[in-house]
Coordinates of C-alpha atoms in Angstrom, one line a residue:
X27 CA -44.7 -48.3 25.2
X28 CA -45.0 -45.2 23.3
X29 CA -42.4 -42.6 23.4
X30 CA -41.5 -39.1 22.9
X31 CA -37.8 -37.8 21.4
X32 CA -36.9 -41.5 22.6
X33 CA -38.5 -41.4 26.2
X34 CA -41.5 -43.5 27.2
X35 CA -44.5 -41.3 27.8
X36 CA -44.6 -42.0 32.2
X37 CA -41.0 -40.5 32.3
X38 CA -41.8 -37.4 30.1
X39 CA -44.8 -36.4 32.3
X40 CA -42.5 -36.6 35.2
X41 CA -40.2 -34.7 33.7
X42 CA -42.8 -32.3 32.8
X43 CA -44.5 -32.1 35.8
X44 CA -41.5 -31.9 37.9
X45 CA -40.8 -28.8 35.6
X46 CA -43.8 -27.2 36.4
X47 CA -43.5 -27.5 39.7
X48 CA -39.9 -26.1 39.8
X49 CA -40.9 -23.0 37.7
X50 CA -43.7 -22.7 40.3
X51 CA -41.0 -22.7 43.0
X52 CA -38.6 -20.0 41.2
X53 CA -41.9 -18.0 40.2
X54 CA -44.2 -17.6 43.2
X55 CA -40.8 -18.4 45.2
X56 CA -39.7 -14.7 45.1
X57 CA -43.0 -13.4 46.0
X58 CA -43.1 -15.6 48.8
X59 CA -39.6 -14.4 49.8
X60 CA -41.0 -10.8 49.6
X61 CA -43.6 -11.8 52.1
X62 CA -41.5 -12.9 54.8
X63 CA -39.0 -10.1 54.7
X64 CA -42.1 -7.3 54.6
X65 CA -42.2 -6.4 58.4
X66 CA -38.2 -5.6 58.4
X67 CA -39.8 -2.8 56.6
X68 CA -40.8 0.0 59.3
X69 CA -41.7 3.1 57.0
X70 CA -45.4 3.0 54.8
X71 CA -43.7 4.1 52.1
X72 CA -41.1 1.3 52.0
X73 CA -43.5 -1.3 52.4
X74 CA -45.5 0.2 49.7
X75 CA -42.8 -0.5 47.3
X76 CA -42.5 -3.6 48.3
X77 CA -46.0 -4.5 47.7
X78 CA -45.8 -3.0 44.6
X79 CA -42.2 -4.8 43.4
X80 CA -45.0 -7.9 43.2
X81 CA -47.8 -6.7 42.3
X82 CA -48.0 -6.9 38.9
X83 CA -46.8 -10.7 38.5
X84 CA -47.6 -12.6 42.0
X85 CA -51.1 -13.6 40.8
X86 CA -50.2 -14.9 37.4
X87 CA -47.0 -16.7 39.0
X88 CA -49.9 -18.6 41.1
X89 CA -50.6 -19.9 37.8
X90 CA -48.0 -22.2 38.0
X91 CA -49.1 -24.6 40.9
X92 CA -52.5 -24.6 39.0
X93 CA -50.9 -26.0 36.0
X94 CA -48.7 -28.3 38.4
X95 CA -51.8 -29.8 39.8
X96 CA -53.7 -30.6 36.8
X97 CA -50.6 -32.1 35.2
X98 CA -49.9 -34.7 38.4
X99 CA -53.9 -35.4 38.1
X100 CA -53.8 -36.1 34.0
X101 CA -50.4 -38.1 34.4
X102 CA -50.5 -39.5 37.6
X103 CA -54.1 -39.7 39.1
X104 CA -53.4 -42.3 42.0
X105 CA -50.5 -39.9 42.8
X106 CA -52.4 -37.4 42.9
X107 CA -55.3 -39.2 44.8
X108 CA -52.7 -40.6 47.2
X109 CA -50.8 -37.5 47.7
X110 CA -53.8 -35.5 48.3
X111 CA -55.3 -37.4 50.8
X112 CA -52.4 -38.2 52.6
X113 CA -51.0 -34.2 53.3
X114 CA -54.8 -33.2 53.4
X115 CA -53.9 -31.2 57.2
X116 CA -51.3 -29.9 55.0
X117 CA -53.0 -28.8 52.0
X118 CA -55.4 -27.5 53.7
X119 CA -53.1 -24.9 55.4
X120 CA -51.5 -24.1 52.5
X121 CA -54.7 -23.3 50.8
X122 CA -55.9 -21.1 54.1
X123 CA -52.2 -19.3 53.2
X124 CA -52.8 -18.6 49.7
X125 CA -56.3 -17.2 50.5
X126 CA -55.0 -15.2 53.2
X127 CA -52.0 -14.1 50.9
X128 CA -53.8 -12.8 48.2
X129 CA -56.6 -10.7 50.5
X130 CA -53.6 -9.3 52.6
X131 CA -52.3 -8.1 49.1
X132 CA -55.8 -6.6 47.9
X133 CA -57.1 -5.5 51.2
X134 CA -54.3 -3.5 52.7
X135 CA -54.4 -0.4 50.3
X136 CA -58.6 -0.3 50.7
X137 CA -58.1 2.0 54.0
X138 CA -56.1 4.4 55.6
X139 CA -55.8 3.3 59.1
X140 CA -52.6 2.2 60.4
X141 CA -54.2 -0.9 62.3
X142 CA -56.0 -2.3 59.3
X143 CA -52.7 -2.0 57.3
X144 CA -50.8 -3.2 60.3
X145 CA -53.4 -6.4 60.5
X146 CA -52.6 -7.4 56.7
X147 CA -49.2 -6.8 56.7
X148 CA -48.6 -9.3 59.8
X149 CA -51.3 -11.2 57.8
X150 CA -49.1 -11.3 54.5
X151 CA -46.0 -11.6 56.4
X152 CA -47.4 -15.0 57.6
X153 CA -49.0 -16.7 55.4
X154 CA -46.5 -16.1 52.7
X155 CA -44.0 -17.9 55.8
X156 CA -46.8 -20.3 56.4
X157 CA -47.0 -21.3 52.4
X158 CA -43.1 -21.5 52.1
X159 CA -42.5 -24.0 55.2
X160 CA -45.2 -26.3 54.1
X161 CA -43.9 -26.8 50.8
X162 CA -41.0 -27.8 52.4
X163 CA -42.2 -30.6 55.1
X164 CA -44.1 -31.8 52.1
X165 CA -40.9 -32.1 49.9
X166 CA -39.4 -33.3 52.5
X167 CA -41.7 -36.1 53.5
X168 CA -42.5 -37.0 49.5
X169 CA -38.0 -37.2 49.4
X170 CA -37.7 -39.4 52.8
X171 CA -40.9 -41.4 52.1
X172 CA -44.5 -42.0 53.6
X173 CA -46.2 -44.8 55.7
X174 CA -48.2 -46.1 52.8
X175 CA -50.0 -49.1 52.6
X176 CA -50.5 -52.0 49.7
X177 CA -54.2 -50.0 48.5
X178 CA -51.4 -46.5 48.3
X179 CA -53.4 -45.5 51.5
X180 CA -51.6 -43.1 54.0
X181 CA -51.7 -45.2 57.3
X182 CA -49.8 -42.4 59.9
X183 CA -51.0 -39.6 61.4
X184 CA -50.7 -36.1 61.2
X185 CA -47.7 -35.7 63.8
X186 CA -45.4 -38.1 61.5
X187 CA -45.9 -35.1 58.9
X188 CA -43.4 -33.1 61.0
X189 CA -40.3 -35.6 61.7
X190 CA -36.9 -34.2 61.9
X191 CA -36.2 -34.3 58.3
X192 CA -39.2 -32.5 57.1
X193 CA -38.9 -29.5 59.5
X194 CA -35.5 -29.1 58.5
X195 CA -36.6 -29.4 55.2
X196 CA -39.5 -27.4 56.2
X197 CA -36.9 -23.6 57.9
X198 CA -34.7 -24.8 54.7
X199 CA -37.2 -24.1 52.1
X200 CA -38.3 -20.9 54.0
X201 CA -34.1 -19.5 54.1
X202 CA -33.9 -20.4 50.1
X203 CA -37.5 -18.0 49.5
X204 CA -36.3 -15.1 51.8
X205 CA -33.3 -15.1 50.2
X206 CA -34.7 -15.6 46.4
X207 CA -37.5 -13.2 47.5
X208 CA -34.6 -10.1 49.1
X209 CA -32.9 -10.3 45.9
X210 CA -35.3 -9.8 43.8
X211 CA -36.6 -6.5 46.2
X212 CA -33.2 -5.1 45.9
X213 CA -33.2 -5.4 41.8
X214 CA -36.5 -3.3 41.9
X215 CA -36.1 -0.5 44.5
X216 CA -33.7 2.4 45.2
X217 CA -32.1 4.7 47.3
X218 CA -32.5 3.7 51.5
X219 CA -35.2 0.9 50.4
X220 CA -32.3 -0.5 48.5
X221 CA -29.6 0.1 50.7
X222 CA -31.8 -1.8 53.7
X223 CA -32.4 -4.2 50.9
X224 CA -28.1 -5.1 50.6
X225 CA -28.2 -6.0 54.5
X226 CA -31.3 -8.1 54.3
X227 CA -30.1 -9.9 51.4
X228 CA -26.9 -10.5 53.4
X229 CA -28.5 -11.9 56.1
X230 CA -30.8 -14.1 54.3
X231 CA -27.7 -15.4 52.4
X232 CA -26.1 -16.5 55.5
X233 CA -29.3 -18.1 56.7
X234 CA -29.7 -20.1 53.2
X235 CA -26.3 -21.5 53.3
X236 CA -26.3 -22.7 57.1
X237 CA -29.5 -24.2 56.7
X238 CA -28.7 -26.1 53.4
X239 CA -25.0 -27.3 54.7
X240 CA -27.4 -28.3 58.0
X241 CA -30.0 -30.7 55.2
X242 CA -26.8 -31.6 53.5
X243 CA -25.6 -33.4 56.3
X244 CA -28.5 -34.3 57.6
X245 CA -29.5 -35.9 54.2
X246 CA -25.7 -37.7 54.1
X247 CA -25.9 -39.2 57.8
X248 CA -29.6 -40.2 57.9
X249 CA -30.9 -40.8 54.5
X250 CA -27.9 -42.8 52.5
X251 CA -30.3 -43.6 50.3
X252 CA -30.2 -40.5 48.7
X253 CA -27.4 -40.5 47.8
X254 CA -27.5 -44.5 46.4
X255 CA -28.3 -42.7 42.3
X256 CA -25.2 -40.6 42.3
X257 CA -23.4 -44.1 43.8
X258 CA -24.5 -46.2 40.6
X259 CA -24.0 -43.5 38.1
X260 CA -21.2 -41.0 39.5
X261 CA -21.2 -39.1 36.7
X262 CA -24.6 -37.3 38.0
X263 CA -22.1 -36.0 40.5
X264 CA -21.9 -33.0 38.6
X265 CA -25.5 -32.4 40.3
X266 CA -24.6 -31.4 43.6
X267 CA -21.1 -30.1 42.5
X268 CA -23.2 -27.5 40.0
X269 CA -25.4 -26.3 42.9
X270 CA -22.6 -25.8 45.1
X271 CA -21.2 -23.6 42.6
X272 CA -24.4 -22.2 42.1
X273 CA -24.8 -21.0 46.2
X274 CA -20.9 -19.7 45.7
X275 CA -21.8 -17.7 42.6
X276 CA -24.8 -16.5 44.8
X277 CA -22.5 -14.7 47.2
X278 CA -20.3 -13.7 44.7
X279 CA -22.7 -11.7 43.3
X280 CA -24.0 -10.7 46.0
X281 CA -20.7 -8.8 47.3
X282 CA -20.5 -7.7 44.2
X283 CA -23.6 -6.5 44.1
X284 CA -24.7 -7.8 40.9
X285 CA -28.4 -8.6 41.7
X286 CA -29.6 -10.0 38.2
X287 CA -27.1 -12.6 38.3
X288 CA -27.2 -13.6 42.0
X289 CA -31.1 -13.7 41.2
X290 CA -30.6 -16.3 38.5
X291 CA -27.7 -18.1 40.6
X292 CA -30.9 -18.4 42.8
X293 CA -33.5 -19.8 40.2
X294 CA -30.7 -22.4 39.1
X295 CA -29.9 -23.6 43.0
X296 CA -33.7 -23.7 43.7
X297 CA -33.6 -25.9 39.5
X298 CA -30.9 -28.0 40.5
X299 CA -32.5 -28.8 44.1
X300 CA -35.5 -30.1 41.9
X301 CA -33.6 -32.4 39.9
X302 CA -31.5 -34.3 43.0
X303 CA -34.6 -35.0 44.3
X304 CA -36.1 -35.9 40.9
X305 CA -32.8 -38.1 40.3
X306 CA -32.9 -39.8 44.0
X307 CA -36.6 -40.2 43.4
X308 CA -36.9 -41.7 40.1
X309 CA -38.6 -44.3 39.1
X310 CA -41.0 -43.6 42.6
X311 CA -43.0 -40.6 42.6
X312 CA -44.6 -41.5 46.5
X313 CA -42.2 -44.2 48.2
X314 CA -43.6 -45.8 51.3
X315 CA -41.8 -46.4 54.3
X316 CA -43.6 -50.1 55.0
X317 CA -41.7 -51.6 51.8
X318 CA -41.0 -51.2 48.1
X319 CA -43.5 -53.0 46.7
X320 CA -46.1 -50.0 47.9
X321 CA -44.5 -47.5 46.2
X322 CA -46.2 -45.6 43.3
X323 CA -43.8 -45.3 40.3
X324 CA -44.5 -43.7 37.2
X325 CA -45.1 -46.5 35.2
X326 CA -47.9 -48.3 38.1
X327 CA -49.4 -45.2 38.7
X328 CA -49.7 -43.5 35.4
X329 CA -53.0 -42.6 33.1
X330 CA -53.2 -44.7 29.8
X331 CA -51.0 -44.2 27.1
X332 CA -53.5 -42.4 25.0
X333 CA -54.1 -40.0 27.6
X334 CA -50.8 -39.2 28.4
X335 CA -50.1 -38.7 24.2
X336 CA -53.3 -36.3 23.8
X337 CA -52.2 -34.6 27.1
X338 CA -48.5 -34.6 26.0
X339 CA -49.9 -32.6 23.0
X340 CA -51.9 -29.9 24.9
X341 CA -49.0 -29.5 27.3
X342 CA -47.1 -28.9 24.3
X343 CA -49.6 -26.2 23.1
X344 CA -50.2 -24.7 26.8
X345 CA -47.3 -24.4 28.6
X346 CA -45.0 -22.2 26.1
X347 CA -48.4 -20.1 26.4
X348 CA -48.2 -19.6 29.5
X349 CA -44.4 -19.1 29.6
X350 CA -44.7 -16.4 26.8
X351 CA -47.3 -14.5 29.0
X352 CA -45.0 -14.6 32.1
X353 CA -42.0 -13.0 29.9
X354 CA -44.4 -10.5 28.3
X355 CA -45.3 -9.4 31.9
X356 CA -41.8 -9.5 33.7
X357 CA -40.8 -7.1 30.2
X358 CA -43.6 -5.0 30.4
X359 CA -42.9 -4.3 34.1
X360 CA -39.1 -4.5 34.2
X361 CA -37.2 -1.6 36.4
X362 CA -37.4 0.4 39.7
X363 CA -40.9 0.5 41.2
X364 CA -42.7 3.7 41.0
X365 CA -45.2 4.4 43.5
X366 CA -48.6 6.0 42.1
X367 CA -52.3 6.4 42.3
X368 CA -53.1 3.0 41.3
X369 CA -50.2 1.3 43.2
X370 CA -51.1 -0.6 46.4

């Protein structure tokens, strides 16, 4: 089998793609955060600047579920096939939300009346909540496993989408966003915007950390399973012991009132979520719940090793690309927003 820097190519494209989707998650993670916290904001103005504190990066950060997608297709096309299908209700809804999303963003500035901004505000507010918890229940259902049958079929129904574990999974995802999503509000506004900012960022803190120790146990009590990696190789117990350091440093900053850092104390909880479930996952990418042997690994489910080497190559070309445009933009934009003319 041919390998890259000494891994085989079905393990590097899940590395890679779990990256993508991990940047995705940081990226478009803090926009969505705005989102839910916009109606705490009661003045025009305020929400104005809020809009605004996103406006110039929440499209391209979209970007980076495109990029996701098209990677688990090249690399993994029966994952893809089999995930898609099987979350279609899902998928669908977060689709709906990012359409809804974006034309709340555009739309609200296009007239003056207080109802029609009112309509896309509760509009954005929504979907950007709606987007959030469904990329939780389907983490959450991907981590504990789906009913999947011998042909990689989904054979359960819609209501087994939204199972204890998932909707936990589900309020979890949307605490981590709000919170990712305050802090990155209070780092571009000023003056009583900001101050509101400090108490929302507090509270969204205190919602993060209940909810996670909440999954935590959770996970421990009715998913041992997860834990089963860290059991054969403790020394990945460094994991879990860096992302609880990461949530503490969170605080810290918080109180501190050191935004920058508590933001990327954020990205790397939100990074090293990502890799437990990439560590209690691997080598599965779909597990079903009827037995092991209907599981899609990496190595069963992958493209040809040709493909994944010419693939491996434009990836190699694309992504740093795209990850250059995303740091020219968060440069070019960097500091306090500014309300004018052009602004939303």
């Amino acid at each position: 089998m041919a390998t890259f820097l000494g891994i085989d190519y079905p393990t590097c494209w899940f590395l890679l793609v779990g990256a993508v989707f991990t940047g995705y998650i940081i990226l478009d993670g803090f926009d969505l955060g705005a989102g839910m916290v916009h109606l705490f904001f009661v003045k025009e103005e305020s929400r104005r600047i809020a809009l605004n504190a996103i406006g110039p990066v929440w499209d391209g950060n979209e970007v980076w579920i495109v990029i996701g997608g098209g990677a688990l297709f090249a690399g993994f096309p029966e994952v893809y096939a089999s995930l898609l299908s099987a979350f279609y209700v899902p998928f669908i809804l977060f689709l709906l939300g990012v359409i809804f999303r974006a034309i709340s963003i555009e739309f609200r500035s296009k007239e003056p009346m207080l109802w029609w901004r009112r309509m896309w505000d509760i509009s954005y507010c929504a979907s950007s909540t709606l987007i959030a918890f469904l990329l939780g229940v389907i983490l959450g259902n991907v981590t504990e496993g789906i009913n999947m049958g011998p042909d990689h079929v989904f054979r359960g129904s819609f209501m087994e989408f939204l199972n204890p574990y998932a909707l936990l999974t589900g309020v979890t995802t949307v605490a981590l966003l709000m919170m990712h999503g305050a802090i990155y509000l209070v780092m571009k506004t000023e003056n009583r915007l900001y101050t509101k900012l400090t108490l929302i960022v507090k509270d969204t803190t205190i919602f993060f950390v209940i909810m996670i120790l909440l999954t935590s146990f959770y996970t421990l009590l009715y998913l041992p399973n997860m834990a089963a990696v860290i059991r054969r190789f403790p020394e990945l117990f460094v994991v879990p012991v860096m992302m609880v350091l990461a949530i503490a440093n969170i605080t810290r900053q918080i109180t501190k009132r050191k935004y920058l850092y508590a933001f990327i104390s954020s990205a790397v909880t939100i990074s090293l979520l990502m890799i437990l479930v990439a560590m209690e996952l691997y080598p599965n990418m779909l597990v079903s719940t009827q037995t092991p042997a209907n599981n899609l690994t990496v190595y069963n489910a992958c493209s040809s090793q040709k493909t994944l080497g010419i693939m491996l190559v434009v990836a190699a070309i694309g992504v740093p690309l795209v990850v250059a445009y995303t740091t020219f933009v968060f440069i070019t934009f960097k500091g306090k927003v500014k309300l004018d003319e052009m602004s939303y």
